[in-house]
XYZ file of N, CA, C and O in Angstrom:
452
model
N -21.098 -76.385 -12.171
C -22.402 -75.822 -11.880
C -23.402 -76.366 -12.899
O -23.128 -76.433 -14.084
N -24.565 -76.723 -12.433
C -25.624 -77.238 -13.292
C -26.513 -76.072 -13.729
O -27.523 -75.767 -13.102
N -26.104 -75.412 -14.813
C -26.824 -74.226 -15.276
C -28.208 -74.565 -15.814
O -29.114 -73.745 -15.752
N -28.386 -75.774 -16.335
C -29.704 -76.147 -16.844
C -30.708 -76.131 -15.692
O -31.776 -75.522 -15.793
N -30.376 -76.766 -14.588
C -31.286 -76.779 -13.435
C -31.469 -75.387 -12.849
O -32.550 -75.030 -12.391
N -30.402 -74.613 -12.868
C -30.436 -73.288 -12.258
C -31.267 -72.293 -13.065
O -32.003 -71.481 -12.503
N -31.140 -72.315 -14.385
C -31.743 -71.272 -15.219
C -32.948 -71.723 -16.043
O -33.697 -70.893 -16.546
N -33.148 -73.019 -16.205
C -34.222 -73.493 -17.082
C -35.573 -73.376 -16.396
O -35.744 -73.739 -15.233
N -36.556 -72.859 -17.132
C -37.914 -72.697 -16.641
C -38.820 -73.604 -17.484
O -39.049 -73.326 -18.657
N -39.322 -74.673 -16.869
C -40.166 -75.629 -17.597
C -41.462 -74.994 -18.092
O -41.981 -75.375 -19.125
N -41.983 -74.034 -17.332
C -43.272 -73.419 -17.674
C -43.272 -72.777 -19.056
O -44.243 -72.872 -19.794
N -42.170 -72.118 -19.427
C -42.126 -71.473 -20.742
C -41.068 -72.083 -21.666
O -40.827 -71.573 -22.755
N -40.412 -73.162 -21.194
C -39.417 -73.868 -22.009
C -38.277 -72.954 -22.456
O -37.796 -73.036 -23.572
N -37.858 -72.052 -21.563
C -36.775 -71.118 -21.845
C -35.788 -71.087 -20.687
O -36.104 -71.496 -19.574
N -34.624 -70.560 -20.974
C -33.645 -70.293 -19.944
C -33.798 -68.838 -19.518
O -33.967 -67.959 -20.358
N -33.721 -68.593 -18.229
C -33.809 -67.243 -17.658
C -32.479 -66.988 -16.957
O -32.270 -67.444 -15.834
N -31.595 -66.268 -17.628
C -30.240 -66.058 -17.122
C -30.128 -64.634 -16.595
O -30.230 -63.667 -17.353
N -29.899 -64.484 -15.288
C -29.766 -63.141 -14.716
C -28.551 -62.409 -15.301
O -27.468 -62.977 -15.416
N -28.748 -61.163 -15.659
C -27.664 -60.350 -16.218
C -26.502 -60.270 -15.237
O -25.342 -60.314 -15.639
N -26.792 -60.201 -13.951
C -25.716 -60.125 -12.944
C -24.811 -61.349 -13.011
O -23.590 -61.242 -12.837
N -25.371 -62.516 -13.291
C -24.558 -63.728 -13.386
C -23.749 -63.751 -14.677
O -22.611 -64.223 -14.688
N -24.319 -63.221 -15.748
C -23.567 -63.113 -17.005
C -22.369 -62.194 -16.785
O -21.245 -62.505 -17.181
N -22.606 -61.068 -16.126
C -21.533 -60.107 -15.843
C -20.445 -60.743 -14.983
O -19.255 -60.573 -15.253
N -20.835 -61.493 -13.952
C -19.853 -62.163 -13.095
C -18.989 -63.135 -13.885
O -17.769 -63.193 -13.713
N -19.607 -63.902 -14.759
C -18.857 -64.870 -15.570
C -17.935 -64.152 -16.540
O -16.764 -64.508 -16.682
N -18.421 -63.126 -17.206
C -17.579 -62.369 -18.137
C -16.400 -61.726 -17.421
O -15.270 -61.760 -17.917
N -16.637 -61.151 -16.240
C -15.560 -60.516 -15.488
C -14.504 -61.512 -15.028
O -13.344 -61.158 -14.848
N -14.910 -62.756 -14.852
C -13.951 -63.786 -14.448
C -12.966 -64.094 -15.575
O -11.790 -64.332 -15.329
N -13.449 -64.094 -16.807
C -12.626 -64.531 -17.929
C -12.121 -63.417 -18.843
O -11.221 -63.631 -19.631
N -12.729 -62.251 -18.765
C -12.326 -61.152 -19.631
C -11.908 -59.963 -18.790
O -12.609 -59.576 -17.855
N -10.806 -59.354 -19.142
C -10.258 -58.223 -18.397
C -10.961 -56.933 -18.814
O -10.890 -56.525 -19.957
N -11.664 -56.289 -17.869
C -12.283 -54.997 -18.140
C -13.450 -55.041 -19.106
O -13.633 -54.139 -19.901
N -14.253 -56.080 -19.037
C -15.388 -56.212 -19.958
C -16.426 -55.116 -19.690
O -16.662 -54.738 -18.554
N -16.986 -54.591 -20.738
C -18.037 -53.594 -20.630
C -19.148 -54.020 -21.577
O -19.012 -53.889 -22.782
N -20.215 -54.575 -21.013
C -21.288 -55.071 -21.864
C -22.578 -54.324 -21.570
O -22.781 -53.799 -20.481
N -23.439 -54.294 -22.561
C -24.727 -53.628 -22.441
C -25.815 -54.677 -22.640
O -26.106 -55.076 -23.770
N -26.389 -55.145 -21.539
C -27.380 -56.224 -21.592
C -28.594 -55.853 -22.431
O -29.239 -56.732 -23.006
N -28.903 -54.572 -22.539
C -30.088 -54.164 -23.306
C -29.942 -54.489 -24.790
O -30.927 -54.519 -25.519
N -28.720 -54.754 -25.225
C -28.491 -55.076 -26.639
C -28.462 -56.576 -26.896
O -28.258 -56.998 -28.022
N -28.666 -57.377 -25.856
C -28.674 -58.828 -26.011
C -30.081 -59.272 -26.376
O -31.057 -58.888 -25.718
N -30.183 -60.073 -27.408
C -31.470 -60.597 -27.836
C -32.107 -61.383 -26.685
O -31.478 -62.247 -26.112
N -33.334 -61.048 -26.331
C -34.031 -61.737 -25.251
C -33.955 -61.031 -23.910
O -34.428 -61.555 -22.903
N -33.369 -59.818 -23.889
C -33.250 -59.078 -22.624
C -34.626 -58.657 -22.127
O -35.444 -58.132 -22.867
N -34.883 -58.914 -20.833
C -36.128 -58.510 -20.196
C -35.787 -57.451 -19.156
O -35.188 -57.762 -18.115
N -36.156 -56.202 -19.423
C -35.800 -55.083 -18.541
C -36.474 -55.198 -17.173
O -35.907 -54.783 -16.165
N -37.660 -55.780 -17.137
C -38.395 -55.890 -15.881
C -37.706 -56.855 -14.911
O -37.573 -56.571 -13.728
N -37.251 -57.999 -15.414
C -36.630 -59.006 -14.544
C -35.106 -58.951 -14.566
O -34.453 -59.652 -13.788
N -34.545 -58.144 -15.467
C -33.092 -58.038 -15.658
C -32.481 -59.415 -15.934
O -31.487 -59.825 -15.337
N -33.141 -60.120 -16.873
C -32.702 -61.434 -17.298
C -32.639 -61.501 -18.817
O -33.317 -60.733 -19.505
N -31.868 -62.449 -19.295
C -31.905 -62.801 -20.706
C -32.770 -64.045 -20.780
O -32.496 -65.048 -20.109
N -33.820 -63.997 -21.567
C -34.730 -65.133 -21.714
C -34.549 -65.678 -23.118
O -34.750 -64.971 -24.111
N -34.131 -66.935 -23.190
C -33.822 -67.516 -24.483
C -34.035 -69.022 -24.467
O -33.928 -69.661 -23.425
N -34.328 -69.559 -25.619
C -34.409 -71.007 -25.774
C -33.036 -71.575 -26.041
O -32.061 -70.834 -26.219
N -32.941 -72.866 -26.042
C -31.675 -73.522 -26.340
C -31.346 -73.285 -27.805
O -32.171 -73.525 -28.678
N -30.140 -72.802 -28.055
C -29.736 -72.482 -29.415
C -28.423 -73.154 -29.738
O -27.646 -73.494 -28.853
N -28.170 -73.315 -31.012
C -26.915 -73.899 -31.456
C -25.776 -72.912 -31.316
O -25.976 -71.736 -31.031
N -24.572 -73.401 -31.500
C -23.390 -72.556 -31.368
C -23.196 -71.661 -32.584
O -22.618 -70.616 -32.480
N -23.657 -72.085 -33.731
C -23.534 -71.278 -34.938
C -22.114 -71.198 -35.446
O -21.163 -71.485 -34.736
N -21.980 -70.838 -36.681
C -20.654 -70.644 -37.256
C -19.860 -71.930 -37.384
O -20.354 -73.022 -37.148
N -18.629 -71.785 -37.755
C -17.750 -72.923 -37.941
C -17.211 -73.374 -36.591
O -16.771 -72.568 -35.794
N -17.259 -74.659 -36.348
C -16.802 -75.182 -35.070
C -15.676 -76.182 -35.258
O -15.581 -77.167 -34.546
N -14.833 -75.965 -36.193
C -13.758 -76.908 -36.480
C -12.411 -76.202 -36.363
O -11.743 -75.945 -37.349
N -12.007 -75.893 -35.119
C -10.761 -75.147 -34.918
C -9.534 -76.043 -34.942
O -9.599 -77.235 -34.661
N -8.433 -75.420 -35.273
C -7.140 -76.093 -35.228
C -6.108 -75.053 -34.813
O -6.018 -73.983 -35.422
N -5.353 -75.361 -33.762
C -4.324 -74.448 -33.282
C -3.243 -74.315 -34.344
O -2.715 -75.312 -34.827
N -2.938 -73.078 -34.745
C -1.927 -72.886 -35.783
C -0.661 -72.206 -35.275
O 0.388 -72.303 -35.901
N -0.759 -71.513 -34.108
C 0.419 -70.821 -33.598
C 0.244 -70.567 -32.105
O -0.854 -70.291 -31.634
N 1.359 -70.641 -31.368
C 1.351 -70.367 -29.943
C 2.579 -69.526 -29.625
O 3.695 -69.883 -29.992
N 2.369 -68.367 -28.975
C 3.469 -67.450 -28.657
C 3.431 -67.075 -27.185
O 2.379 -66.728 -26.661
N 4.572 -67.112 -26.533
C 4.689 -66.605 -25.166
C 5.005 -65.123 -25.255
O 6.022 -64.730 -25.810
N 4.113 -64.291 -24.723
C 4.278 -62.839 -24.769
C 5.071 -62.355 -23.560
O 5.910 -61.474 -23.662
N 4.787 -62.940 -22.390
C 5.514 -62.617 -21.156
C 5.398 -63.828 -20.236
O 4.853 -64.860 -20.628
N 5.875 -63.691 -19.007
C 5.823 -64.810 -18.060
C 4.406 -65.331 -17.828
O 4.216 -66.505 -17.553
N 3.415 -64.451 -17.921
C 2.041 -64.864 -17.637
C 1.069 -64.616 -18.793
O -0.140 -64.693 -18.606
N 1.585 -64.302 -19.977
C 0.704 -63.983 -21.100
C 1.042 -64.852 -22.300
O 2.203 -64.972 -22.689
N 0.005 -65.433 -22.863
C 0.138 -66.332 -24.006
C -0.764 -65.840 -25.130
O -1.873 -65.357 -24.888
N -0.296 -65.963 -26.365
C -1.110 -65.633 -27.527
C -1.215 -66.889 -28.390
O -0.201 -67.479 -28.748
N -2.438 -67.298 -28.670
C -2.649 -68.468 -29.523
C -3.481 -68.066 -30.726
O -4.364 -67.216 -30.640
N -3.161 -68.683 -31.842
C -3.885 -68.435 -33.086
C -4.570 -69.728 -33.487
O -3.946 -70.797 -33.494
N -5.850 -69.630 -33.788
C -6.627 -70.798 -34.193
C -7.277 -70.529 -35.536
O -7.859 -69.464 -35.758
N -7.148 -71.484 -36.429
C -7.838 -71.427 -37.713
C -9.136 -72.218 -37.577
O -9.147 -73.308 -37.001
N -10.222 -71.673 -38.107
C -11.518 -72.338 -38.065
C -11.861 -72.819 -39.475
O -11.991 -72.023 -40.393
N -11.990 -74.110 -39.603
C -12.153 -74.770 -40.902
C -13.606 -75.125 -41.184
O -14.460 -75.118 -40.298
N -13.845 -75.520 -42.428
C -15.120 -76.137 -42.772
C -15.112 -77.552 -42.186
O -14.117 -77.982 -41.606
N -16.206 -78.270 -42.321
C -16.294 -79.582 -41.682
C -15.385 -80.652 -42.279
O -15.251 -81.740 -41.733
N -14.710 -80.332 -43.364
C -13.758 -81.284 -43.956
C -12.320 -80.987 -43.549
O -11.411 -81.735 -43.898
N -12.129 -79.884 -42.829
C -10.793 -79.411 -42.433
C -9.901 -79.149 -43.650
O -8.697 -79.263 -43.580
N -10.501 -78.754 -44.750
C -9.726 -78.433 -45.956
C -9.616 -76.938 -46.190
O -8.608 -76.467 -46.692
N -10.653 -76.186 -45.848
C -10.681 -74.746 -46.124
C -10.808 -73.957 -44.827
O -11.703 -74.205 -44.022
N -9.909 -72.978 -44.631
C -9.978 -72.096 -43.466
C -11.035 -71.035 -43.745
O -10.948 -70.306 -44.726
N -12.038 -70.968 -42.878
C -13.090 -69.959 -43.023
C -12.694 -68.634 -42.381
O -13.037 -67.576 -42.877
N -12.015 -68.710 -41.263
C -11.494 -67.509 -40.605
C -10.483 -67.926 -39.549
O -10.351 -69.106 -39.215
N -9.782 -66.939 -39.023
C -8.758 -67.147 -38.005
C -9.034 -66.217 -36.831
O -9.471 -65.083 -37.037
N -8.784 -66.699 -35.612
C -8.909 -65.860 -34.421
C -7.612 -65.934 -33.631
O -6.989 -66.992 -33.536
N -7.242 -64.780 -33.072
C -6.053 -64.687 -32.222
C -6.529 -64.371 -30.805
O -7.224 -63.377 -30.583
N -6.174 -65.235 -29.863
C -6.559 -65.102 -28.465
C -5.329 -64.708 -27.648
O -4.311 -65.390 -27.710
N -5.433 -63.635 -26.875
C -4.366 -63.263 -25.955
C -4.898 -63.509 -24.551
O -5.937 -62.963 -24.170
N -4.173 -64.348 -23.805
C -4.642 -64.839 -22.514
C -3.610 -64.513 -21.439
O -2.418 -64.764 -21.614
N -4.084 -63.966 -20.324
C -3.227 -63.645 -19.182
C -3.566 -64.619 -18.048
O -4.729 -64.733 -17.651
N -2.569 -65.326 -17.552
C -2.767 -66.250 -16.443
C -2.602 -65.491 -15.132
O -1.649 -64.743 -14.951
N -3.564 -65.678 -14.228
C -3.583 -64.979 -12.953
C -3.521 -65.988 -11.810
O -3.589 -67.196 -12.037
N -3.442 -65.500 -10.598
C -3.406 -66.377 -9.428
C -4.680 -67.213 -9.305
O -4.657 -68.326 -8.787
N -5.790 -66.692 -9.802
C -7.068 -67.406 -9.673
C -7.506 -68.102 -10.958
O -8.596 -68.657 -11.022
N -6.705 -68.080 -11.992
C -7.087 -68.730 -13.250
C -6.498 -68.010 -14.444
O -5.293 -67.896 -14.585
N -7.373 -67.479 -15.301
C -6.927 -66.765 -16.488
C -7.983 -65.765 -16.922
O -9.135 -65.857 -16.513
N -7.550 -64.813 -17.752
C -8.464 -63.849 -18.354
C -8.062 -63.650 -19.800
O -6.867 -63.681 -20.136
N -9.063 -63.444 -20.648
C -8.802 -63.095 -22.038
C -8.536 -61.598 -22.107
O -9.343 -60.795 -21.658
N -7.400 -61.242 -22.644
C -7.104 -59.820 -22.853
C -7.683 -59.347 -24.173
O -8.076 -58.192 -24.299
N -7.720 -60.256 -25.153
C -8.333 -59.905 -26.431
C -8.625 -61.167 -27.225
O -7.976 -62.204 -27.057
N -9.635 -61.053 -28.071
C -9.960 -62.071 -29.065
C -10.225 -61.307 -30.350
O -11.140 -60.499 -30.411
N -9.385 -61.553 -31.341
C -9.476 -60.798 -32.593
C -9.677 -61.760 -33.750
O -8.909 -62.705 -33.923
N -10.704 -61.506 -34.523
C -10.949 -62.297 -35.732
C -10.198 -61.623 -36.878
O -10.368 -60.427 -37.111
N -9.346 -62.387 -37.567
C -8.590 -61.817 -38.669
C -8.882 -62.540 -39.966
O -9.501 -63.560 -39.992
């Protein structure tokens, strides 16, 4: 899907992302997600959209898989360490628990440790 063409508004140089589409995407990948759009920076109550400019990803973006565990026939747990840009120092670790379904997968949990 070309989200830039779909959500970008040239007139104000911002993206206008409908909350309903955010919810649909979250529900596809996360099991039982409960989000409150009013707490998202850029929420517009009148249009029920998130209005935001293009932003960076932020934080450390240098992951390395450190552990992989099979929890059940359809559930996997992976641990990723996030390093500084030299890959010498671990800044933090996240544990992802993923359930594979007939239509793809869902995150059961993401925990920063």
